[in-house]
């Protein structure tokens, strides 16, 4: 799964640490999310989307294997 | 509201109890495996004590507590627990069979069980950090 978190983070001028604090996870989790190595829970995906005032579909791009 | 550093304080206290328990086991362990287990608990206790003291010093210096737990950590803990459980299940089953067939004595069975438990804990901790490094 690809994400546009990094892009949105840059747009909002936000660091990984700040985003992590806002959504209540560790900075490392944001790193793995941005790399597409970790699939977040629906709740976390929703919280991140809410921070950027966007939708989950806009932020996370699911690719069929 | 609970003190944000309380987890580190609790961890430090548990680490100290591990070290004390390890020293007793090491000094009064009745055989080599007892000493080995004592050594293992002393090392684990010392590592976690060092880790907790570092956290406490950071808190005193910056007033910040680094977040250690989230959904990814919970998921990785579950995966690691499964690895440890599978190991324990398999090895204890083998030990029980050996014991039932009277291929090992009562004392040896107890010693091996303790040793296997120590390895199981090591597998659990090792797997957790391995998973943490991957995703």
mmCIF file of C-alpha atoms in Angstrom:
data_model
loop_
_atom_site.group_PDB
_atom_site.id
_atom_site.type_symbol
_atom_site.label_atom_id
_atom_site.label_comp_id
_atom_site.label_asym_id
_atom_site.label_seq_id
_atom_site.Cartn_x
_atom_site.Cartn_y
_atom_site.Cartn_z
ATOM 1 C CA UNK A 1 0.000 0.000 0.000
ATOM 2 C CA UNK A 2 1.281 3.440 -0.975
ATOM 3 C CA UNK A 3 0.655 6.524 1.083
ATOM 4 C CA UNK A 4 0.770 10.241 0.441
ATOM 5 C CA UNK A 5 1.519 11.064 4.079
ATOM 6 C CA UNK A 6 4.953 12.508 3.299
ATOM 7 C CA UNK A 7 3.472 14.772 0.619
ATOM 8 C CA UNK A 8 0.696 15.985 2.919
ATOM 9 C CA UNK A 9 3.129 16.424 5.776
ATOM 10 C CA UNK A 10 5.315 18.660 3.608
ATOM 11 C CA UNK A 11 2.263 20.653 2.529
ATOM 12 C CA UNK A 12 1.320 21.225 6.154
ATOM 13 C CA UNK A 13 4.957 21.919 7.098
ATOM 14 C CA UNK A 14 4.837 19.227 9.735
ATOM 15 C CA UNK A 15 7.636 16.982 11.010
ATOM 16 C CA UNK A 16 7.264 13.235 11.563
ATOM 17 C CA UNK A 17 7.567 13.846 15.301
ATOM 18 C CA UNK A 18 4.743 16.397 15.262
ATOM 19 C CA UNK A 19 2.450 14.152 13.247
ATOM 20 C CA UNK A 20 3.237 11.208 15.523
ATOM 21 C CA UNK A 21 2.344 13.288 18.594
ATOM 22 C CA UNK A 22 -0.901 14.475 17.004
ATOM 23 C CA UNK A 23 -2.127 10.978 16.114
ATOM 24 C CA UNK A 24 -0.711 9.265 19.222
ATOM 25 C CA UNK A 25 1.901 6.932 17.764
ATOM 26 C CA UNK A 26 5.686 6.681 17.804
ATOM 27 C CA UNK A 27 7.740 8.559 15.220
ATOM 28 C CA UNK A 28 9.048 5.224 13.925
ATOM 29 C CA UNK A 29 5.490 4.190 13.054
ATOM 30 C CA UNK A 30 5.149 7.278 10.854
ATOM 31 C CA UNK A 31 8.471 6.344 9.181
ATOM 32 C CA UNK A 32 7.203 2.830 8.354
ATOM 33 C CA UNK A 33 3.848 4.237 7.210
ATOM 34 C CA UNK A 34 5.562 6.635 4.818
ATOM 35 C CA UNK A 35 7.726 3.821 3.456
ATOM 36 C CA UNK A 36 4.572 1.762 2.868
ATOM 37 C CA UNK A 37 5.907 -1.012 5.082
ATOM 38 C CA UNK A 38 3.162 -0.838 7.673
ATOM 39 C CA UNK A 39 -0.596 -1.020 7.144
ATOM 40 C CA UNK A 40 -2.303 1.114 9.778
ATOM 41 C CA UNK A 41 -5.518 0.283 11.564
ATOM 42 C CA UNK A 42 -8.649 1.953 10.279
ATOM 43 C CA UNK A 43 -8.661 4.133 13.391
ATOM 44 C CA UNK A 44 -5.094 5.368 12.827
ATOM 45 C CA UNK A 45 -5.748 5.959 9.123
ATOM 46 C CA UNK A 46 -8.795 8.011 10.082
ATOM 47 C CA UNK A 47 -6.846 10.030 12.665
ATOM 48 C CA UNK A 48 -4.090 10.843 10.143
ATOM 49 C CA UNK A 49 -6.637 11.807 7.486
ATOM 50 C CA UNK A 50 -8.366 14.064 10.012
ATOM 51 C CA UNK A 51 -5.092 15.847 10.851
ATOM 52 C CA UNK A 52 -4.637 16.693 7.171
ATOM 53 C CA UNK A 53 -8.333 17.430 6.717
ATOM 54 C CA UNK A 54 -8.653 14.876 3.941
ATOM 55 C CA UNK A 55 -10.079 11.383 3.357
ATOM 56 C CA UNK A 56 -8.504 7.977 3.909
ATOM 57 C CA UNK A 57 -8.865 7.168 0.186
ATOM 58 C CA UNK A 58 -6.915 10.309 -0.694
ATOM 59 C CA UNK A 59 -4.108 9.471 1.730
ATOM 60 C CA UNK A 60 -3.757 5.730 1.255
ATOM 61 C CA UNK A 61 -3.540 4.132 -2.168
ATOM 62 C CA UNK A 62 -4.301 0.435 -2.122
ATOM 63 C CA UNK A 63 -2.626 -1.629 -4.852
ATOM 64 C CA UNK A 64 -3.834 -5.082 -5.858
ATOM 65 C CA UNK A 65 -0.987 -7.612 -5.732
ATOM 66 C CA UNK B 1 -3.450 12.356 35.677
ATOM 67 C CA UNK B 2 -0.803 9.675 36.095
ATOM 68 C CA UNK B 3 2.852 10.656 36.095
ATOM 69 C CA UNK B 4 4.135 10.167 32.512
ATOM 70 C CA UNK B 5 7.419 8.696 33.747
ATOM 71 C CA UNK B 6 5.781 6.047 35.965
ATOM 72 C CA UNK B 7 6.361 3.276 33.379
ATOM 73 C CA UNK B 8 10.113 3.901 33.522
ATOM 74 C CA UNK B 9 10.090 3.886 37.330
ATOM 75 C CA UNK B 10 8.134 0.608 37.425
ATOM 76 C CA UNK B 11 10.487 -0.876 34.817
ATOM 77 C CA UNK B 12 13.514 0.192 36.894
ATOM 78 C CA UNK B 13 12.065 -1.471 40.018
ATOM 79 C CA UNK B 14 11.301 -4.702 38.129
ATOM 80 C CA UNK B 15 14.844 -4.632 36.662
ATOM 81 C CA UNK B 16 16.334 -4.320 40.166
ATOM 82 C CA UNK B 17 14.254 -7.307 41.337
ATOM 83 C CA UNK B 18 15.501 -9.263 38.284
ATOM 84 C CA UNK B 19 19.109 -8.456 39.197
ATOM 85 C CA UNK B 20 18.620 -9.438 42.863
ATOM 86 C CA UNK B 21 16.871 -12.657 41.843
ATOM 87 C CA UNK B 22 19.637 -13.373 39.300
ATOM 88 C CA UNK B 23 22.379 -12.796 41.923
ATOM 89 C CA UNK B 24 20.688 -15.192 44.358
ATOM 90 C CA UNK B 25 20.215 -17.806 41.668
ATOM 91 C CA UNK B 26 23.799 -17.335 40.501
ATOM 92 C CA UNK B 27 25.265 -17.633 43.997
ATOM 93 C CA UNK B 28 23.030 -20.380 45.321
ATOM 94 C CA UNK B 29 22.103 -22.185 42.077
ATOM 95 C CA UNK B 30 22.621 -25.855 42.659
ATOM 96 C CA UNK B 31 24.177 -26.562 39.264
ATOM 97 C CA UNK B 32 25.516 -25.066 36.055
ATOM 98 C CA UNK B 33 22.057 -24.434 34.563
ATOM 99 C CA UNK B 34 20.986 -22.585 37.719
ATOM 100 C CA UNK B 35 24.023 -20.343 37.404
ATOM 101 C CA UNK B 36 23.308 -19.879 33.695
ATOM 102 C CA UNK B 37 19.732 -18.825 34.409
ATOM 103 C CA UNK B 38 20.934 -16.482 37.175
ATOM 104 C CA UNK B 39 23.409 -14.909 34.779
ATOM 105 C CA UNK B 40 20.696 -14.520 32.165
ATOM 106 C CA UNK B 41 18.375 -12.695 34.565
ATOM 107 C CA UNK B 42 21.211 -10.469 35.793
ATOM 108 C CA UNK B 43 22.061 -9.458 32.214
ATOM 109 C CA UNK B 44 18.406 -8.839 31.267
ATOM 110 C CA UNK B 45 17.882 -6.856 34.501
ATOM 111 C CA UNK B 46 21.006 -4.762 33.933
ATOM 112 C CA UNK B 47 20.010 -3.954 30.322
ATOM 113 C CA UNK B 48 16.506 -2.853 31.327
ATOM 114 C CA UNK B 49 17.816 -0.913 34.337
ATOM 115 C CA UNK B 50 20.241 0.997 32.110
ATOM 116 C CA UNK B 51 17.443 1.680 29.656
ATOM 117 C CA UNK B 52 15.106 2.964 32.415
ATOM 118 C CA UNK B 53 17.795 5.168 33.993
ATOM 119 C CA UNK B 54 18.482 6.699 30.568
ATOM 120 C CA UNK B 55 14.744 7.457 30.196
ATOM 121 C CA UNK B 56 14.600 9.025 33.668
ATOM 122 C CA UNK B 57 17.657 11.192 32.962
ATOM 123 C CA UNK B 58 16.164 12.324 29.644
ATOM 124 C CA UNK B 59 12.912 13.214 31.418
ATOM 125 C CA UNK B 60 14.825 15.275 34.005
ATOM 126 C CA UNK B 61 16.775 17.037 31.263
ATOM 127 C CA UNK B 62 14.047 17.744 28.685
ATOM 128 C CA UNK B 63 10.763 17.094 30.488
ATOM 129 C CA UNK B 64 9.724 14.869 27.556
ATOM 130 C CA UNK B 65 8.796 11.218 27.690
ATOM 131 C CA UNK B 66 9.414 9.294 24.511
ATOM 132 C CA UNK B 67 6.348 7.330 23.447
ATOM 133 C CA UNK B 68 7.122 3.609 23.596
ATOM 134 C CA UNK B 69 3.774 2.078 22.857
ATOM 135 C CA UNK B 70 1.333 2.252 19.968
ATOM 136 C CA UNK B 71 -0.653 -0.086 17.730
ATOM 137 C CA UNK B 72 2.449 -1.186 15.776
ATOM 138 C CA UNK B 73 4.226 -2.109 19.020
ATOM 139 C CA UNK B 74 1.126 -4.034 20.150
ATOM 140 C CA UNK B 75 1.015 -5.928 16.847
ATOM 141 C CA UNK B 76 4.731 -6.737 16.981
ATOM 142 C CA UNK B 77 4.358 -7.883 20.574
ATOM 143 C CA UNK B 78 1.624 -10.296 19.512
ATOM 144 C CA UNK B 79 3.781 -11.687 16.690
ATOM 145 C CA UNK B 80 6.742 -12.081 19.066
ATOM 146 C CA UNK B 81 4.570 -13.722 21.729
ATOM 147 C CA UNK B 82 3.422 -16.246 19.136
ATOM 148 C CA UNK B 83 7.056 -17.114 18.292
ATOM 149 C CA UNK B 84 7.902 -17.566 21.975
ATOM 150 C CA UNK B 85 4.757 -19.595 22.621
ATOM 151 C CA UNK B 86 5.385 -21.916 19.646
ATOM 152 C CA UNK B 87 8.940 -22.539 20.878
ATOM 153 C CA UNK B 88 7.780 -23.269 24.440
ATOM 154 C CA UNK B 89 4.953 -25.507 23.239
ATOM 155 C CA UNK B 90 7.260 -27.586 21.061
ATOM 156 C CA UNK B 91 10.199 -27.899 23.452
ATOM 157 C CA UNK B 92 8.100 -28.538 26.570
ATOM 158 C CA UNK B 93 6.184 -31.227 24.626
ATOM 159 C CA UNK B 94 9.514 -32.904 23.788
ATOM 160 C CA UNK B 95 10.628 -32.603 27.440
ATOM 161 C CA UNK B 96 7.358 -34.141 28.648
ATOM 162 C CA UNK B 97 7.752 -37.056 26.243
ATOM 163 C CA UNK B 98 11.356 -37.620 27.422
ATOM 164 C CA UNK B 99 10.182 -37.409 31.022
ATOM 165 C CA UNK B 100 7.268 -39.775 30.425
ATOM 166 C CA UNK B 101 9.612 -42.306 28.827
ATOM 167 C CA UNK B 102 11.886 -41.880 31.885
ATOM 168 C CA UNK B 103 14.797 -40.819 29.702
ATOM 169 C CA UNK B 104 15.433 -37.815 31.978
ATOM 170 C CA UNK B 105 15.281 -37.602 35.769
ATOM 171 C CA UNK B 106 12.970 -35.360 37.842
ATOM 172 C CA UNK B 107 15.796 -32.924 38.652
ATOM 173 C CA UNK B 108 16.918 -32.711 35.038
ATOM 174 C CA UNK B 109 13.339 -32.107 33.898
ATOM 175 C CA UNK B 110 12.999 -29.148 36.311
ATOM 176 C CA UNK B 111 16.377 -27.710 35.285
ATOM 177 C CA UNK B 112 15.607 -28.056 31.569
ATOM 178 C CA UNK B 113 12.181 -26.457 32.038
ATOM 179 C CA UNK B 114 13.780 -23.394 33.661
ATOM 180 C CA UNK B 115 16.414 -23.216 30.949
ATOM 181 C CA UNK B 116 13.808 -23.557 28.193
ATOM 182 C CA UNK B 117 11.721 -20.838 29.841
ATOM 183 C CA UNK B 118 14.742 -18.510 29.752
ATOM 184 C CA UNK B 119 15.325 -19.232 26.065
ATOM 185 C CA UNK B 120 11.588 -18.692 25.392
ATOM 186 C CA UNK B 121 11.786 -15.234 26.966
ATOM 187 C CA UNK B 122 14.912 -14.466 24.921
ATOM 188 C CA UNK B 123 13.119 -15.580 21.721
ATOM 189 C CA UNK B 124 10.153 -13.379 22.602
ATOM 190 C CA UNK B 125 12.317 -10.294 23.232
ATOM 191 C CA UNK B 126 14.551 -10.949 20.227
ATOM 192 C CA UNK B 127 11.555 -11.483 17.920
ATOM 193 C CA UNK B 128 9.910 -8.294 19.170
ATOM 194 C CA UNK B 129 12.914 -6.158 18.287
ATOM 195 C CA UNK B 130 13.359 -8.034 15.011
ATOM 196 C CA UNK B 131 9.762 -7.259 14.002
ATOM 197 C CA UNK B 132 10.179 -3.673 15.210
ATOM 198 C CA UNK B 133 13.057 -3.227 12.792
ATOM 199 C CA UNK B 134 11.075 -4.559 9.838
ATOM 200 C CA UNK B 135 7.674 -2.866 10.119
#
